[in-house]
Tab-separated table of C-alpha atoms and ligand atoms in Angstrom:
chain	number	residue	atom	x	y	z
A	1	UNK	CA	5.417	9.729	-35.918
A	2	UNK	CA	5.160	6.573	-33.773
A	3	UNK	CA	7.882	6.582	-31.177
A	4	UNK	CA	8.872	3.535	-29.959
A	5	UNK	CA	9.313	3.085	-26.137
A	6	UNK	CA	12.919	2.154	-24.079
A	7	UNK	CA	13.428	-1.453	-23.788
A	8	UNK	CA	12.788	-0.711	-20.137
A	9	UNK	CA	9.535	-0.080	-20.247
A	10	UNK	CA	8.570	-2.471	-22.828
A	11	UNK	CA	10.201	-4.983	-20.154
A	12	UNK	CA	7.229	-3.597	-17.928
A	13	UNK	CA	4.525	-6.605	-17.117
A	14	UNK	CA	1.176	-5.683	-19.096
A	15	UNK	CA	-1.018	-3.766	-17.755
A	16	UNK	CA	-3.530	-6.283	-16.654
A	17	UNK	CA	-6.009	-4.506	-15.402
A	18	UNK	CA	-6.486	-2.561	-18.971
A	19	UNK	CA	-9.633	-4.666	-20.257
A	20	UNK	CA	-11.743	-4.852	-17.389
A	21	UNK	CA	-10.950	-1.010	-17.121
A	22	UNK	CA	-12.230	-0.249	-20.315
A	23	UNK	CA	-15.302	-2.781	-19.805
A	24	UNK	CA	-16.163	-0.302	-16.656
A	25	UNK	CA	-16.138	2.913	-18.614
A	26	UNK	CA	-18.288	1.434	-21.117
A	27	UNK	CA	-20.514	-0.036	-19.055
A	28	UNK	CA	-20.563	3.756	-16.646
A	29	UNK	CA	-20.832	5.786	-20.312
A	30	UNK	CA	-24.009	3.563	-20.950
A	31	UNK	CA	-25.712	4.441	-17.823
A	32	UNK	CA	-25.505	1.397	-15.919
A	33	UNK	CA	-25.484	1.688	-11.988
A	34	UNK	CA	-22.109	0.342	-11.407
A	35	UNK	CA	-21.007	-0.691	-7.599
A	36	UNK	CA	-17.094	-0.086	-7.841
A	37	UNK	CA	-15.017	-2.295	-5.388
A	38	UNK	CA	-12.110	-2.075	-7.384
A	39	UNK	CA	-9.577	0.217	-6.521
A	40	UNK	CA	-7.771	1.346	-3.228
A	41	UNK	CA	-9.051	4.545	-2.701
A	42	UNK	CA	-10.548	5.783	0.233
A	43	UNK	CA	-14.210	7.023	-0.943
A	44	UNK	CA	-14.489	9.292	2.375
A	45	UNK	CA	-13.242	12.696	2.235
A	46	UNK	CA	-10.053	14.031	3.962
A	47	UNK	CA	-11.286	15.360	8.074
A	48	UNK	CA	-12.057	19.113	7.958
A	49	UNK	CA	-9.407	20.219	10.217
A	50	UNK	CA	-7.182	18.766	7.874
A	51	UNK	CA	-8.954	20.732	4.869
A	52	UNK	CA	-8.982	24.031	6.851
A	53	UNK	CA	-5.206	23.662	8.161
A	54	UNK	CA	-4.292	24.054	4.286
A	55	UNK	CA	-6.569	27.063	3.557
A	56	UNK	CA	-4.367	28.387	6.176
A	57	UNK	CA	-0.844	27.169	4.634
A	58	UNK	CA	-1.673	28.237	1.308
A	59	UNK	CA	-2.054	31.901	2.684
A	60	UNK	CA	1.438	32.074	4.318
A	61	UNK	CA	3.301	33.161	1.217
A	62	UNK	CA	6.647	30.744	2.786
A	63	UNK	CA	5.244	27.593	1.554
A	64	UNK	CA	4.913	28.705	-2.370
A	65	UNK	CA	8.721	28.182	-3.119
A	66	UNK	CA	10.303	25.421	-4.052
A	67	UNK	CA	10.452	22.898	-1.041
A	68	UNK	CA	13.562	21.807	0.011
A	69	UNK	CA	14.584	17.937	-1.186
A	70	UNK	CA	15.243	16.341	2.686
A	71	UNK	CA	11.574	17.861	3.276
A	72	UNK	CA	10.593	20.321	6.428
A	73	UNK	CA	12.485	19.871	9.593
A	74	UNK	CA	8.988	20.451	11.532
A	75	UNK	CA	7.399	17.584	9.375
A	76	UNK	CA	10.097	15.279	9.692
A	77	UNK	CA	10.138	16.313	13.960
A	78	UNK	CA	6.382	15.591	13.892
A	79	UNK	CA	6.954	11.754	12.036
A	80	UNK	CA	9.351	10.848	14.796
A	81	UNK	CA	7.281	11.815	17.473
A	82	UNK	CA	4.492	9.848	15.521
A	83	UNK	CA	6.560	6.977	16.112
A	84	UNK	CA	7.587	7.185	19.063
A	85	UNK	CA	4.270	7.729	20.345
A	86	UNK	CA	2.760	5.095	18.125
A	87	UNK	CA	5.630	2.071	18.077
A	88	UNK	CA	7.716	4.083	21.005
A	89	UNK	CA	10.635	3.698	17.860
A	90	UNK	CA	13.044	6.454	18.127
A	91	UNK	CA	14.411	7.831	14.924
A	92	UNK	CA	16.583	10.752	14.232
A	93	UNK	CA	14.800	13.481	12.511
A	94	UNK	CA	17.999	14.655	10.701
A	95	UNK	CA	18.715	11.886	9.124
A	96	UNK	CA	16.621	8.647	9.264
A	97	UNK	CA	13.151	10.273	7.971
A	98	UNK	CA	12.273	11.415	4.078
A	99	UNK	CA	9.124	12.966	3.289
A	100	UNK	CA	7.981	11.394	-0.080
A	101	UNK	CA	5.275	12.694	-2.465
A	102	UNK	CA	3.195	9.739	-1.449
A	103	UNK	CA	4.921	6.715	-1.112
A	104	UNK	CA	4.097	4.995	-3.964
A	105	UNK	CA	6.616	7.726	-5.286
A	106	UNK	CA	9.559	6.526	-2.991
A	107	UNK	CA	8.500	2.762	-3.206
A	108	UNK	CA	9.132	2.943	-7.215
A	109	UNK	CA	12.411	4.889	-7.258
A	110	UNK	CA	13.820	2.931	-4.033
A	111	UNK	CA	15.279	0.248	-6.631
A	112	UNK	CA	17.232	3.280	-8.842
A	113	UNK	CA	19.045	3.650	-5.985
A	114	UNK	CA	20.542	0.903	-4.924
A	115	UNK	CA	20.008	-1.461	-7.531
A	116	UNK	CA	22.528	-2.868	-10.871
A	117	UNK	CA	21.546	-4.247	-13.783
A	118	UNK	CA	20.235	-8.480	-12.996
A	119	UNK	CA	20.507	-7.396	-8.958
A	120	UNK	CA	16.983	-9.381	-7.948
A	121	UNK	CA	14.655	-7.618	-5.549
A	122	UNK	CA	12.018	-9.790	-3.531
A	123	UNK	CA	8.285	-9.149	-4.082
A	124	UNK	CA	5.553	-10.714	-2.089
A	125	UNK	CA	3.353	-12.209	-4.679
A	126	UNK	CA	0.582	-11.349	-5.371
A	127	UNK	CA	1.515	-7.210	-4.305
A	128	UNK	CA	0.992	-3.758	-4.911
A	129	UNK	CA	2.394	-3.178	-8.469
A	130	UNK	CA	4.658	-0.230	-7.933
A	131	UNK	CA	7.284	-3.079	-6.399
A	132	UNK	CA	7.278	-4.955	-9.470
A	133	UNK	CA	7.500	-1.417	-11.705
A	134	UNK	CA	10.407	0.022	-9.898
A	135	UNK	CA	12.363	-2.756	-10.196
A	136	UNK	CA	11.984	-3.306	-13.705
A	137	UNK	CA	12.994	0.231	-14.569
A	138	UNK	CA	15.758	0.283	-12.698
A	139	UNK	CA	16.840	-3.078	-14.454
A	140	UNK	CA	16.677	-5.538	-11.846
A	141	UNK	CA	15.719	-8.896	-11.549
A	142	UNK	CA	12.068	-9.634	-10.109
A	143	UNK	CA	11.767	-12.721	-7.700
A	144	UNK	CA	8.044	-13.637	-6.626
A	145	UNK	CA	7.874	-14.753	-3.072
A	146	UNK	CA	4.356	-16.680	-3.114
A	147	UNK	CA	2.064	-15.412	-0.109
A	148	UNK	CA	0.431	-18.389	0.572
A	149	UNK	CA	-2.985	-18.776	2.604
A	150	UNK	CA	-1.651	-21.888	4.098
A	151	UNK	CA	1.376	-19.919	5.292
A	152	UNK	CA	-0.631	-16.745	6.253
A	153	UNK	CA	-0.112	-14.879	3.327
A	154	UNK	CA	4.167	-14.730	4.798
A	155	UNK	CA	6.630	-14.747	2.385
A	156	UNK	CA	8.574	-17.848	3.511
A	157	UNK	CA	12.125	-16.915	3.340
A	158	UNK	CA	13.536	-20.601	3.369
A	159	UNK	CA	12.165	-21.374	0.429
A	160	UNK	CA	14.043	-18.911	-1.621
A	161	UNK	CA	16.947	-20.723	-3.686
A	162	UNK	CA	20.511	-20.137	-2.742
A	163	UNK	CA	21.259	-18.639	-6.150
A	164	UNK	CA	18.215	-15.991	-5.722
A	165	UNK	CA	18.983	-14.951	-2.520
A	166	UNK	CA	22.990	-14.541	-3.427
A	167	UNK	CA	21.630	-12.444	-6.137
A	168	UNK	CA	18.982	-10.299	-3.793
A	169	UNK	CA	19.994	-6.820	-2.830
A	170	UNK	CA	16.456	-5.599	-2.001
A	171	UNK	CA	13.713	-7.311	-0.893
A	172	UNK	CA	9.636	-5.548	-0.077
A	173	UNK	CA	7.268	-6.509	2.363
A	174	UNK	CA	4.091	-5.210	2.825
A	175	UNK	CA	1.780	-5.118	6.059
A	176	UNK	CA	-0.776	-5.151	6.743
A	177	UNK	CA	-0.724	-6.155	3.385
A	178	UNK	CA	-2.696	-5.160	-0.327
A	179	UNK	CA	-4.287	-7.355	-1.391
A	180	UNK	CA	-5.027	-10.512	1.110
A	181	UNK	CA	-5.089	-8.268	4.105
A	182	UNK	CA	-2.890	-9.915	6.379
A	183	UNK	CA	-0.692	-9.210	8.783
A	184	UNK	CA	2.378	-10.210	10.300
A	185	UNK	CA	3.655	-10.344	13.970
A	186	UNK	CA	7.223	-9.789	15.554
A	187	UNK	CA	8.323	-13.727	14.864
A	188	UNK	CA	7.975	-13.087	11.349
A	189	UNK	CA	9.977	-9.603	11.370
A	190	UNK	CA	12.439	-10.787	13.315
A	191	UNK	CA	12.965	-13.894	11.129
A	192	UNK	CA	13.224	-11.514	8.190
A	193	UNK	CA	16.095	-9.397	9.908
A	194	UNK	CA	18.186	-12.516	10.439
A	195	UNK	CA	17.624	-13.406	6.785
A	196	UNK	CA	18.384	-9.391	5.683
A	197	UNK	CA	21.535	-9.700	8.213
A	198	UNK	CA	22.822	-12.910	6.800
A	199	UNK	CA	22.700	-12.020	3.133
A	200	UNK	CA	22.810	-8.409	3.030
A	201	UNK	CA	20.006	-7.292	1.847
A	202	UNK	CA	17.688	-4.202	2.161
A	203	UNK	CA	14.254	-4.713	3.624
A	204	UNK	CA	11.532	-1.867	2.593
A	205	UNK	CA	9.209	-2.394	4.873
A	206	UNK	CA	5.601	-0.702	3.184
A	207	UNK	CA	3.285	0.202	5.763
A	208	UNK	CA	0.831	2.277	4.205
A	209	UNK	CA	-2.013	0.504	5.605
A	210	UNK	CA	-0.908	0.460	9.166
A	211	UNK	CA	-3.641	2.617	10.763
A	212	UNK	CA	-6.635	0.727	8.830
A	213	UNK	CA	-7.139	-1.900	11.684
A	214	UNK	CA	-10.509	-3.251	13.818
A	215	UNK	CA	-11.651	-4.098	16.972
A	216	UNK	CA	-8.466	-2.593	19.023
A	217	UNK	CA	-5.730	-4.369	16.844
A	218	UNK	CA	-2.780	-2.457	16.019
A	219	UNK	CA	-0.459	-3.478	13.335
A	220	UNK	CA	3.467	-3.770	14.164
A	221	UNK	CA	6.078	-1.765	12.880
A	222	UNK	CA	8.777	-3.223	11.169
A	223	UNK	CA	10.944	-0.867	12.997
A	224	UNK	CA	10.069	-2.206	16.594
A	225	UNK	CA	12.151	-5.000	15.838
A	226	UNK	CA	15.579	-5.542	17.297
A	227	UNK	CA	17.916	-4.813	14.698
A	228	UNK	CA	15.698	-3.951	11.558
A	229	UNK	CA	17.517	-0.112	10.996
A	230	UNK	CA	20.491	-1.898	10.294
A	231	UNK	CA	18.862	-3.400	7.366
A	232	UNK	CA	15.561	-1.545	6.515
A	233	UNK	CA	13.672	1.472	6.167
A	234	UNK	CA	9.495	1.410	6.427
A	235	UNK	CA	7.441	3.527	4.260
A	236	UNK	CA	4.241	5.432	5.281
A	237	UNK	CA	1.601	7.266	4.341
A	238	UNK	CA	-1.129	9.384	5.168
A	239	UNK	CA	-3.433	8.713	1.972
A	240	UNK	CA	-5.322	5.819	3.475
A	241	UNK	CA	-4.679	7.626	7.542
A	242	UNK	CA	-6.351	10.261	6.881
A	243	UNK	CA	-8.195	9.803	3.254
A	244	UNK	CA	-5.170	12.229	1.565
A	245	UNK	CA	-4.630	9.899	-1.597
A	246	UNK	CA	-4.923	12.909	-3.443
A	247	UNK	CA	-2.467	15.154	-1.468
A	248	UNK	CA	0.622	13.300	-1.818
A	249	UNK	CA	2.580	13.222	1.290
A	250	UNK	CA	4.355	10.160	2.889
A	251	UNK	CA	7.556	9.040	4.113
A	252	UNK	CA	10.140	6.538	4.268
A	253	UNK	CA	12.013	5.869	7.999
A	254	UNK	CA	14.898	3.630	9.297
A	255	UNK	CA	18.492	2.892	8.016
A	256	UNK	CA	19.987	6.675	7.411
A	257	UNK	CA	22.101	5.044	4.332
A	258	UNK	CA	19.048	3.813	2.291
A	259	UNK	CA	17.695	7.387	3.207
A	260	UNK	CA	20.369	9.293	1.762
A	261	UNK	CA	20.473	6.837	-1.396
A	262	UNK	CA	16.799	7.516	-2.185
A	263	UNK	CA	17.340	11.253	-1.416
A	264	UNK	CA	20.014	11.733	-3.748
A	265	UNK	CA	17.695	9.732	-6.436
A	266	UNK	CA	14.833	12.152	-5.693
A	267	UNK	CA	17.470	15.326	-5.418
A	268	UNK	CA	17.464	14.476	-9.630
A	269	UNK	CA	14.282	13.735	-9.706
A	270	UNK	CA	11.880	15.744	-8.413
A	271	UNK	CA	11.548	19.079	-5.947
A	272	UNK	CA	9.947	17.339	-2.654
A	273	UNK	CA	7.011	17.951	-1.161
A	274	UNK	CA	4.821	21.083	-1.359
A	275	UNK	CA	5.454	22.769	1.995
A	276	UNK	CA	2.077	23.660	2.539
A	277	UNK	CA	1.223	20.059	2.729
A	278	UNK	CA	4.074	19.450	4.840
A	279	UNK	CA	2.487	21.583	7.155
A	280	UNK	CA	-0.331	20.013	7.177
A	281	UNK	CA	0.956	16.827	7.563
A	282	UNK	CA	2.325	17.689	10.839
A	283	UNK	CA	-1.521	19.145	12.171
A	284	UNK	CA	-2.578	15.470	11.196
A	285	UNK	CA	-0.391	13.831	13.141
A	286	UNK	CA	0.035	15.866	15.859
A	287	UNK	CA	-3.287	17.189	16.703
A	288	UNK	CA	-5.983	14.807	18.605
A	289	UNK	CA	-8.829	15.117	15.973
A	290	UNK	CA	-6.151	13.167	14.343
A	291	UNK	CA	-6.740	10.148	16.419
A	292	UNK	CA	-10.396	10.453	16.694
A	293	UNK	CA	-10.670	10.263	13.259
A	294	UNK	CA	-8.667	7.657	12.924
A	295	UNK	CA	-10.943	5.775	15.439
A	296	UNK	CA	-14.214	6.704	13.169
A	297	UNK	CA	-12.189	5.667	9.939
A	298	UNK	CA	-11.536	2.166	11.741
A	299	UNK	CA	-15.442	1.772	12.941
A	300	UNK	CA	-16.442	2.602	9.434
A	301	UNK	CA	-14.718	0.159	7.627
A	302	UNK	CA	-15.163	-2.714	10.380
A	303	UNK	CA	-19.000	-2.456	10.082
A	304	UNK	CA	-18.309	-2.308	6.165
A	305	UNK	CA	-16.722	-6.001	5.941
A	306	UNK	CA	-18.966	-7.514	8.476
A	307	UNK	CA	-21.526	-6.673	6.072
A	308	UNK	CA	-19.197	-7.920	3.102
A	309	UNK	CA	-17.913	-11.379	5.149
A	310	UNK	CA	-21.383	-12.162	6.199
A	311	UNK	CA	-23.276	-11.320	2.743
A	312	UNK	CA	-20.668	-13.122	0.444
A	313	UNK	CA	-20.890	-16.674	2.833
A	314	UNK	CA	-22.882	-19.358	0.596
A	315	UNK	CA	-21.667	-17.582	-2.326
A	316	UNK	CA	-19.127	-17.833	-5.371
A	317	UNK	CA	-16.539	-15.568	-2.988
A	318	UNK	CA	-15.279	-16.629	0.252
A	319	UNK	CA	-14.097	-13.549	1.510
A	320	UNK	CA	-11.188	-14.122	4.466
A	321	UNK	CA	-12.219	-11.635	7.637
A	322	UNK	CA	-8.729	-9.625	8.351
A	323	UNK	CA	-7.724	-7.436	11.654
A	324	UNK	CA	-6.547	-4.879	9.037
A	325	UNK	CA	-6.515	-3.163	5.531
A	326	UNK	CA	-9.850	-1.974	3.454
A	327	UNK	CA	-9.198	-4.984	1.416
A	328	UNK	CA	-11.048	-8.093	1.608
A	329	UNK	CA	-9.358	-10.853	-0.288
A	330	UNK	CA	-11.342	-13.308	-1.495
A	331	UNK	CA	-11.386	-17.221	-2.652
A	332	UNK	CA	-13.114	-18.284	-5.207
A	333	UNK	CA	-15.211	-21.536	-5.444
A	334	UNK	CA	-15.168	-23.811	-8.567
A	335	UNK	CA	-13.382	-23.801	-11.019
A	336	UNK	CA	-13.706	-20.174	-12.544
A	337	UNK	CA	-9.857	-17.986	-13.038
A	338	UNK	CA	-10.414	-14.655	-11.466
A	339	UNK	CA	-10.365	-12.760	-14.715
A	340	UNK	CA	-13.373	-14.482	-16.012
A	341	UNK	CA	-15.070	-14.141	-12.907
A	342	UNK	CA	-14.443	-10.585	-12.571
A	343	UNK	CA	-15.430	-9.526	-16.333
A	344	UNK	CA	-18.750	-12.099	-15.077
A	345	UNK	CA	-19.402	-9.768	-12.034
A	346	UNK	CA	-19.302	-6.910	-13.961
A	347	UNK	CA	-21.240	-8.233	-17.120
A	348	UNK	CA	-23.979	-9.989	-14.492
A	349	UNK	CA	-23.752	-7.618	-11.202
A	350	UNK	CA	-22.776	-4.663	-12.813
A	351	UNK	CA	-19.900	-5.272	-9.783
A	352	UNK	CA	-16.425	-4.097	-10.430
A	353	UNK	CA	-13.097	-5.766	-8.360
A	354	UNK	CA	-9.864	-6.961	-8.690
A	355	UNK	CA	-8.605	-9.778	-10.179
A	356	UNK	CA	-6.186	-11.653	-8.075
A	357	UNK	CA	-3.991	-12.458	-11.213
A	358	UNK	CA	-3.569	-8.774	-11.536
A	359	UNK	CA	-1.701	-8.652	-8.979
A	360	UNK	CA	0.273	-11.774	-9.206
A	361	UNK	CA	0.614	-15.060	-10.467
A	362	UNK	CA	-0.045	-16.832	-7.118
A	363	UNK	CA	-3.418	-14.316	-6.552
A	364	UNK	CA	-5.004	-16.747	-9.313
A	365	UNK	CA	-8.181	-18.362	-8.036
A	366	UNK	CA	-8.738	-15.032	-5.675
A	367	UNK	CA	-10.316	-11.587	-6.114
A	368	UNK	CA	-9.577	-8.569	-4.318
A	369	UNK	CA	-12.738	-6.256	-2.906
A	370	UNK	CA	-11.978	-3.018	-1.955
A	371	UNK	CA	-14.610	-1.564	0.994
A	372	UNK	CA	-14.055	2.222	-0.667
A	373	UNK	CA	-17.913	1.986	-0.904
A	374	UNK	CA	-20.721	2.773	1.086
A	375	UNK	CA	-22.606	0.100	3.398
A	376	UNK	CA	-25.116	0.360	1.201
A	377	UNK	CA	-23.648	0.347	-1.669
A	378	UNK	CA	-21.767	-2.722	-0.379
A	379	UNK	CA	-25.144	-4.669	0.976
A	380	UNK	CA	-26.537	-3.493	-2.390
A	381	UNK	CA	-23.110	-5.072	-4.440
A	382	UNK	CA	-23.855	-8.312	-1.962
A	383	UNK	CA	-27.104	-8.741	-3.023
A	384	UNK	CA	-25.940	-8.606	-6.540
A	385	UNK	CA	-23.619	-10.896	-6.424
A	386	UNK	CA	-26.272	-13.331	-3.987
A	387	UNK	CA	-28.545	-13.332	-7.084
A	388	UNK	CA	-25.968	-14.432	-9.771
A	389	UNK	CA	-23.223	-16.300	-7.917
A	390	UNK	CA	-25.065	-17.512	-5.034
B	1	PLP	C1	0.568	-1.323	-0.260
B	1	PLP	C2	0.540	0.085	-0.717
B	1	PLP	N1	1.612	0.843	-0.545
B	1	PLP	C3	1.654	2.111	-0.944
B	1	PLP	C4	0.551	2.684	-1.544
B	1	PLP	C5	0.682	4.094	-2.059
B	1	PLP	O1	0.135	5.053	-1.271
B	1	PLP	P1	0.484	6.562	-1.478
B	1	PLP	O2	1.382	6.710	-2.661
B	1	PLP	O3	-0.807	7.247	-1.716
B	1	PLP	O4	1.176	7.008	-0.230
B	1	PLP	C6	-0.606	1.955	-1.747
B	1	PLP	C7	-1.766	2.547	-2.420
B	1	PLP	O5	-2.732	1.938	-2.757
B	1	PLP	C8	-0.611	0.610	-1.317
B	1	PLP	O6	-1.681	-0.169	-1.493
């Protein structure tokens, strides 16, 4: 039998990403040395303490039951003194921190709970797709806010039309952001506070990425900003911290209401987070190898798009040099759409990477490199790409 799917999910965009995934797998299965730049995932493995902490939590017998759904009061102790250490941002562990099993998981059911049928939800465009999912499932209405490199890659909030933004109960940000690798400063939080404050709306702040920074920057909170817990919440994670993208642990912070309405959606939902990972995730982020490997992460992949931004100039790709992410977003010259160009840099370099259309209408004429790879790898995938597109 041949079930046919809700109308929900058939209202789901297309998975856009489907042919050029199947064109890598046939080109891997036929032996050919591919250089993969094309997803988000850290290739480096988790830090050993980390890896030995949970030989040691998966011995005590405690954490084998069922975890408990507002997570473990020593986790969520350990997140606020993370950020009050990190943004000095105070938060109550009680009641304005919820672990997440990783927040991709939190970022997609966010919209089930506080979101009616046609409510709209803002979404940077081009973003990470999970924005664009959870909406849709949860029936809402999906407004594109172009991130513009003219307007560095900042939603701009004036240009939203009065009808949209009367309609807007939720609105995403992302930064440092996936895919252009931008960032955003306390101006543009604090405009986006007023605008929250003014219309009512909920700003889910997604700051997965804000450890991945070079040469001594360090991205902003959206929770350092006067104001922003009476509209917003930030999520966080430790998959691209401390290369757990496997593990599944993160959390969402900030306004205790949106906490509780995403708690009682996960309460029916799922069982929380596996307390031996909890436990862990308070040895990452409490114990100094944490920060020293968070120093080598950032050295890694700062020498890993110098090689990138200098290799790709005089090329097809103008990659954009960013203070954060492991993303390096990437114009491209002439008159070639990013999905051609991408099936051409596989087909030619044996080179795999994003499409910007992928992730967005307005990440047409871009490509999005991910530096998950090597140095050499990368200086190998530059000099690829040098003999084809240069
Ligand atoms: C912008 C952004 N947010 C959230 C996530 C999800 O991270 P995780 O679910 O592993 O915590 C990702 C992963 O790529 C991301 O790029």
């Amino acid at each position: 039998m041949n079930f046919q799917i809700s109308e929900k999910l058939k209202n789901l965009p297309p998975y856009l990403f489907a042919e050029i995934d199947i064109a890598k797998r046939r080109a891997i299965a036929a032996g050919e040395d591919i250089i993969d730049l094309g997803v988000g995932d850290p290739d480096l493995p988790t830090p050993k303490f980390v890896v030995d902490e949970m030989k040691e939590a998966l011995e005590d017998v405690s954490t084998h039951q069922y975890p408990s759904g507002a997570g473990l009061s020593n986790f969520r102790q350990s997140v606020a003194k993370w950020y009050k250490k990190r943004f000095k941002v105070d938060l109550n562990p009680n009641n304005e921190i919820l672990p997440l099993i990783g927040s991709k998981e939190g970022v997609a059911h966010l919209p089930l709970a506080f979101i009616n049928k046609k409510d709209v939800v803002l979404i940077p465009d081009p973003c990470y797709p999970p924005y664009i999912g959870g909406t849709v499932l949860a029936g809402g209405e999906v407004y594109r806010m172009p991130l513009l490199e003219e307007e560095g890659f900042l939603p701009n909030l004036s240009k939203i039309p009065k009808a949209v933004v009367d309609k807007a109960k939720l609105m995403f940000i992302n930064y440092p952001n996936n895919p252009t690798g931008a960032v955003a400063d306390m101006e543009f939080f604090s405009r986006v506070v007023s605008f929250a404050e003014k219309n009512n709306i909920i700003v889910a702040h997604d700051a997965a990425y804000s450890e991945v920074s070079f040469n001594g920057y360090k991205p902003l909170s959206f929770l350092e900003c006067k104001n922003s817990k009476s509209v917003g919440v930030e999520f966080h994670s430790l998959s691209k911290t401390f290369n757990m993208t496997g593990w599944r642990i993160g959390w969402l912070s900030g306004n205790k209401s949106v906490i509780q309405g995403l708690l009682k959606v996960k309460s029916n939902i799922d069982s929380g987070v596996f307390n031996a990972i909890q436990k862990v995730g308070v040895v990452a982020l409490e114990n100094k190898k944490g920060n020293e490997h968070v120093k080598i992460m950032q050295e890694i992949y700062s020498k890993r798009q110098k090689v990138m931004v200098e290799g790709l100039r005089d090329t097809i790709l103008n990659a954009i040099p960013t203070k954060a992410t492991f993303y390096l977003w990437c114009s491209i010259a002439g008159n070639v759409d990013s999905t051609e160009l991408t099936k051409k840099l596989l087909r030619k370099a044996g080179v795999v990477v994003t499409p910007g259309i992928g992730l967005g209408p307005s990440g047409e004429g871009y490509i999005r490199i991910s530096l998950t790879a090597s140095e050499n790898e990368l200086q190998e995938a530059v000099d690829r790409i040098k003999k084809h597109f240069g």
